[in-house]
Amino acid sequence: MKLNWNKRKKSEAASKIFRSGVYSAAVTALVLVLVILLNLIVRTVPTKYTEFDLSEAGLYTLSGSSKDIAHALTQDVTIYYLAETGSEDAIITKLLDRYASESSHIKWETKDPAVYPTFAAQYGVQSAENGSLVLVSGEKSAVLAASDLYDYDYSDYYTTGSYSVTFGGENKLTAAIYRITSGEELHAYYTTNHGEQRLTDTLTDALEGQNLSVSPLDLLTDTIPDDCDLLIINDPTSDFASDGLVDEISQLQTYLENGGRVLLTTNGYDETPNLDAVMAQFGLAREAGLVVEGDSSHALYGYPYSLFPDYGTTDESTALDGVNRSTHVMLSVAQGITVTETDGVTAESLLNTSEDAYSKLNFDTSSTTDKENGDTDGPFSLAVWARKDDTGAEVIWIGCPNMDNEQLYQSIPGNLTFLQGCAASMVGQDILIDTKALEASPITIPASTATTLGLVFVFVLPAVVLIAGAVVVLVRRRK
């Protein structure tokens, strides 16, 4: 009898253990299924909602202009990332994910050059390097070489042994998307043969990113082309000819009468009366002298000729629409531009000095920057937009010869954005391609902190897990 009772007890215990095991297995299987389903659901959600950019430089975050262009797309864009399997750049792939999550018209896929050796050839690239991007939209395509996605600065290499790497892939990718989807390419020409400053590579790249091709133009041997959407005259040191074998001023007049657009920068040392006469038709003229800023908060410390102007308030001009007005622009040795109310002309100031500014007439002979008798009181306009209402001709006159300066862009990026905004607005563009290049700053951890973290992750955490496991086992055995 006792034997049967023991057997029954053992059988019940075994049955209980079996049912507990089945229940635990079922719960475990259910949890695994739920985890897998949750993972599949999360993977279908756009990465902008599931991943967060914690990098200081914002390497994985799209700028406002990139998002605007992605949202405005009405045609499909496919991006092919040429990378060997297993060697993909995480920065590039995450960036492409961000673009795809912003627009259903953007898709991307990886093409391994080893598997598809002739893939890039159909887009005019015979030997695309590993890491390059090929963008295709309809019949149009663009290729971004891998070396163009990162910028390397070796200027300090021979003194410090180090160099900096900045990621410029986003602005180049956005510019390429804009180029292949925004219709016909626009054309900007910059004049030569008058001592003009050559446009910097940085400004040229920014304009080309706006789908503006940039080419030189010598009016002594050529005429203004019919496809000229914007004529740039960058700080001429000699005047445009108005008589003789070539009448450059007549060409300029005709161009403007047909609705042309001119972006002009000048300096206060060289006189260009013929060119000034054309600007006078828009009610614009130079203020004699060079502007000195009397308000120290509107000038570079110790350099009152280096001005930090305020942005103007515009109603008609769109030159400042895409410009970040919280960033400074700097104009050195600048002249004021006066605006006279003129029938049939609409004019607005884009950059203004403070009321404490004054124009120094004898700047080339005076030994002081202090205000003297004869100096003209401010405030002054330093950049002005004007439009003729009957023809639609537009001009922007900037009374500064060195806004376009490579070294200045390093510390005052607002100069580039301002010039880019002026050019884009004059050709009818309402989106400004961000020109940012992002530097991934290394994370520096002190040696003591690194040692502590190493001990924690190598010894402390594993020990805690083992102890916790042992406690769980002992508790279960006692039950």
PDB file of N, CA, C and O in Angstrom, residues 253 256-257 259 278-283 342-347 385-395:
ATOM      1  N   GLN A 253      24.011  96.216 -71.452  1.00  0.00           N
ATOM      2  CA  GLN A 253      22.709  96.893 -71.503  1.00  0.00           C
ATOM      3  C   GLN A 253      21.671  96.019 -72.199  1.00  0.00           C
ATOM      4  O   GLN A 253      20.532  95.875 -71.729  1.00  0.00           O
ATOM      5  N   LEU A 256      20.546  93.118 -70.037  1.00  0.00           N
ATOM      6  CA  LEU A 256      19.620  93.519 -68.985  1.00  0.00           C
ATOM      7  C   LEU A 256      18.247  93.901 -69.553  1.00  0.00           C
ATOM      8  O   LEU A 256      17.211  93.613 -68.950  1.00  0.00           O
ATOM      9  N   GLU A 257      18.235  94.530 -70.705  1.00  0.00           N
ATOM     10  CA  GLU A 257      16.958  94.895 -71.323  1.00  0.00           C
ATOM     11  C   GLU A 257      16.131  93.666 -71.678  1.00  0.00           C
ATOM     12  O   GLU A 257      14.890  93.745 -71.764  1.00  0.00           O
ATOM     13  N   GLY A 259      15.932  91.127 -69.756  1.00  0.00           N
ATOM     14  CA  GLY A 259      15.603  90.442 -68.507  1.00  0.00           C
ATOM     15  C   GLY A 259      16.764  89.716 -67.864  1.00  0.00           C
ATOM     16  O   GLY A 259      16.542  88.800 -67.052  1.00  0.00           O
ATOM     17  N   VAL A 278      25.566 101.885 -65.471  1.00  0.00           N
ATOM     18  CA  VAL A 278      24.547 100.846 -65.666  1.00  0.00           C
ATOM     19  C   VAL A 278      23.786 100.617 -64.365  1.00  0.00           C
ATOM     20  O   VAL A 278      22.556 100.499 -64.349  1.00  0.00           O
ATOM     21  N   MET A 279      24.519 100.584 -63.241  1.00  0.00           N
ATOM     22  CA  MET A 279      23.869 100.390 -61.946  1.00  0.00           C
ATOM     23  C   MET A 279      22.985 101.588 -61.574  1.00  0.00           C
ATOM     24  O   MET A 279      21.963 101.438 -60.887  1.00  0.00           O
ATOM     25  N   ALA A 280      23.357 102.782 -62.062  1.00  0.00           N
ATOM     26  CA  ALA A 280      22.571 103.983 -61.763  1.00  0.00           C
ATOM     27  C   ALA A 280      21.168 103.893 -62.363  1.00  0.00           C
ATOM     28  O   ALA A 280      20.226 104.516 -61.851  1.00  0.00           O
ATOM     29  N   GLN A 281      21.008 103.116 -63.422  1.00  0.00           N
ATOM     30  CA  GLN A 281      19.683 102.934 -64.012  1.00  0.00           C
ATOM     31  C   GLN A 281      18.744 102.173 -63.068  1.00  0.00           C
ATOM     32  O   GLN A 281      17.528 102.193 -63.236  1.00  0.00           O
ATOM     33  N   PHE A 282      19.328 101.510 -62.077  1.00  0.00           N
ATOM     34  CA  PHE A 282      18.542 100.809 -61.053  1.00  0.00           C
ATOM     35  C   PHE A 282      18.457 101.633 -59.771  1.00  0.00           C
ATOM     36  O   PHE A 282      17.994 101.128 -58.740  1.00  0.00           O
ATOM     37  N   GLY A 283      18.941 102.887 -59.826  1.00  0.00           N
ATOM     38  CA  GLY A 283      18.910 103.755 -58.659  1.00  0.00           C
ATOM     39  C   GLY A 283      20.018 103.487 -57.658  1.00  0.00           C
ATOM     40  O   GLY A 283      19.913 103.900 -56.495  1.00  0.00           O
ATOM     41  N   THR A 342      13.594 105.184 -57.696  1.00  0.00           N
ATOM     42  CA  THR A 342      13.578 105.337 -59.154  1.00  0.00           C
ATOM     43  C   THR A 342      12.287 104.735 -59.700  1.00  0.00           C
ATOM     44  O   THR A 342      11.888 103.627 -59.301  1.00  0.00           O
ATOM     45  N   ASP A 343      11.631 105.443 -60.613  1.00  0.00           N
ATOM     46  CA  ASP A 343      10.392 104.949 -61.214  1.00  0.00           C
ATOM     47  C   ASP A 343      10.627 103.618 -61.927  1.00  0.00           C
ATOM     48  O   ASP A 343      11.590 103.464 -62.688  1.00  0.00           O
ATOM     49  N   GLY A 344       9.727 102.681 -61.686  1.00  0.00           N
ATOM     50  CA  GLY A 344       9.811 101.394 -62.372  1.00  0.00           C
ATOM     51  C   GLY A 344      10.863 100.462 -61.808  1.00  0.00           C
ATOM     52  O   GLY A 344      11.161  99.427 -62.413  1.00  0.00           O
ATOM     53  N   VAL A 345      11.440 100.805 -60.664  1.00  0.00           N
ATOM     54  CA  VAL A 345      12.480  99.973 -60.054  1.00  0.00           C
ATOM     55  C   VAL A 345      12.089  99.662 -58.611  1.00  0.00           C
ATOM     56  O   VAL A 345      11.678 100.546 -57.862  1.00  0.00           O
ATOM     57  N   THR A 346      12.227  98.400 -58.252  1.00  0.00           N
ATOM     58  CA  THR A 346      12.045  97.966 -56.862  1.00  0.00           C
ATOM     59  C   THR A 346      13.405  97.592 -56.314  1.00  0.00           C
ATOM     60  O   THR A 346      14.138  96.817 -56.939  1.00  0.00           O
ATOM     61  N   ALA A 347      13.769  98.153 -55.174  1.00  0.00           N
ATOM     62  CA  ALA A 347      15.087  97.898 -54.592  1.00  0.00           C
ATOM     63  C   ALA A 347      14.954  97.631 -53.104  1.00  0.00           C
ATOM     64  O   ALA A 347      14.115  98.219 -52.418  1.00  0.00           O
ATOM     65  N   TRP A 385      19.708  94.597 -53.588  1.00  0.00           N
ATOM     66  CA  TRP A 385      19.041  93.944 -54.715  1.00  0.00           C
ATOM     67  C   TRP A 385      18.107  94.944 -55.370  1.00  0.00           C
ATOM     68  O   TRP A 385      17.450  95.740 -54.698  1.00  0.00           O
ATOM     69  N   ALA A 386      18.054  94.940 -56.711  1.00  0.00           N
ATOM     70  CA  ALA A 386      17.142  95.835 -57.432  1.00  0.00           C
ATOM     71  C   ALA A 386      16.605  95.121 -58.665  1.00  0.00           C
ATOM     72  O   ALA A 386      17.298  94.307 -59.283  1.00  0.00           O
ATOM     73  N   ARG A 387      15.363  95.468 -59.022  1.00  0.00           N
ATOM     74  CA  ARG A 387      14.717  94.846 -60.184  1.00  0.00           C
ATOM     75  C   ARG A 387      13.965  95.902 -60.972  1.00  0.00           C
ATOM     76  O   ARG A 387      13.286  96.775 -60.400  1.00  0.00           O
ATOM     77  N   LYS A 388      14.088  95.839 -62.315  1.00  0.00           N
ATOM     78  CA  LYS A 388      13.279  96.691 -63.188  1.00  0.00           C
ATOM     79  C   LYS A 388      11.946  96.000 -63.427  1.00  0.00           C
ATOM     80  O   LYS A 388      11.891  94.851 -63.890  1.00  0.00           O
ATOM     81  N   ASP A 389      10.879  96.707 -63.119  1.00  0.00           N
ATOM     82  CA  ASP A 389       9.561  96.079 -63.161  1.00  0.00           C
ATOM     83  C   ASP A 389       9.110  95.741 -64.579  1.00  0.00           C
ATOM     84  O   ASP A 389       8.364  94.774 -64.780  1.00  0.00           O
ATOM     85  N   ASP A 390       9.548  96.510 -65.578  1.00  0.00           N
ATOM     86  CA  ASP A 390       9.074  96.265 -66.947  1.00  0.00           C
ATOM     87  C   ASP A 390       9.789  95.102 -67.619  1.00  0.00           C
ATOM     88  O   ASP A 390       9.174  94.312 -68.339  1.00  0.00           O
ATOM     89  N   THR A 391      11.085  94.969 -67.409  1.00  0.00           N
ATOM     90  CA  THR A 391      11.848  93.900 -68.076  1.00  0.00           C
ATOM     91  C   THR A 391      12.097  92.690 -67.182  1.00  0.00           C
ATOM     92  O   THR A 391      12.407  91.604 -67.677  1.00  0.00           O
ATOM     93  N   GLY A 392      11.993  92.881 -65.873  1.00  0.00           N
ATOM     94  CA  GLY A 392      12.313  91.794 -64.949  1.00  0.00           C
ATOM     95  C   GLY A 392      13.791  91.647 -64.691  1.00  0.00           C
ATOM     96  O   GLY A 392      14.215  90.719 -63.978  1.00  0.00           O
ATOM     97  N   ALA A 393      14.620  92.552 -65.271  1.00  0.00           N
ATOM     98  CA  ALA A 393      16.070  92.496 -65.045  1.00  0.00           C
ATOM     99  C   ALA A 393      16.379  92.696 -63.562  1.00  0.00           C
ATOM    100  O   ALA A 393      15.749  93.516 -62.892  1.00  0.00           O
ATOM    101  N   GLU A 394      17.344  91.937 -63.054  1.00  0.00           N
ATOM    102  CA  GLU A 394      17.717  92.027 -61.646  1.00  0.00           C
ATOM    103  C   GLU A 394      19.218  92.222 -61.508  1.00  0.00           C
ATOM    104  O   GLU A 394      20.004  91.690 -62.304  1.00  0.00           O
ATOM    105  N   VAL A 395      19.598  92.984 -60.484  1.00  0.00           N
ATOM    106  CA  VAL A 395      21.008  93.130 -60.135  1.00  0.00           C
ATOM    107  C   VAL A 395      21.148  93.011 -58.620  1.00  0.00           C
ATOM    108  O   VAL A 395      20.241  93.384 -57.871  1.00  0.00           O
TER     109      VAL A 395
END
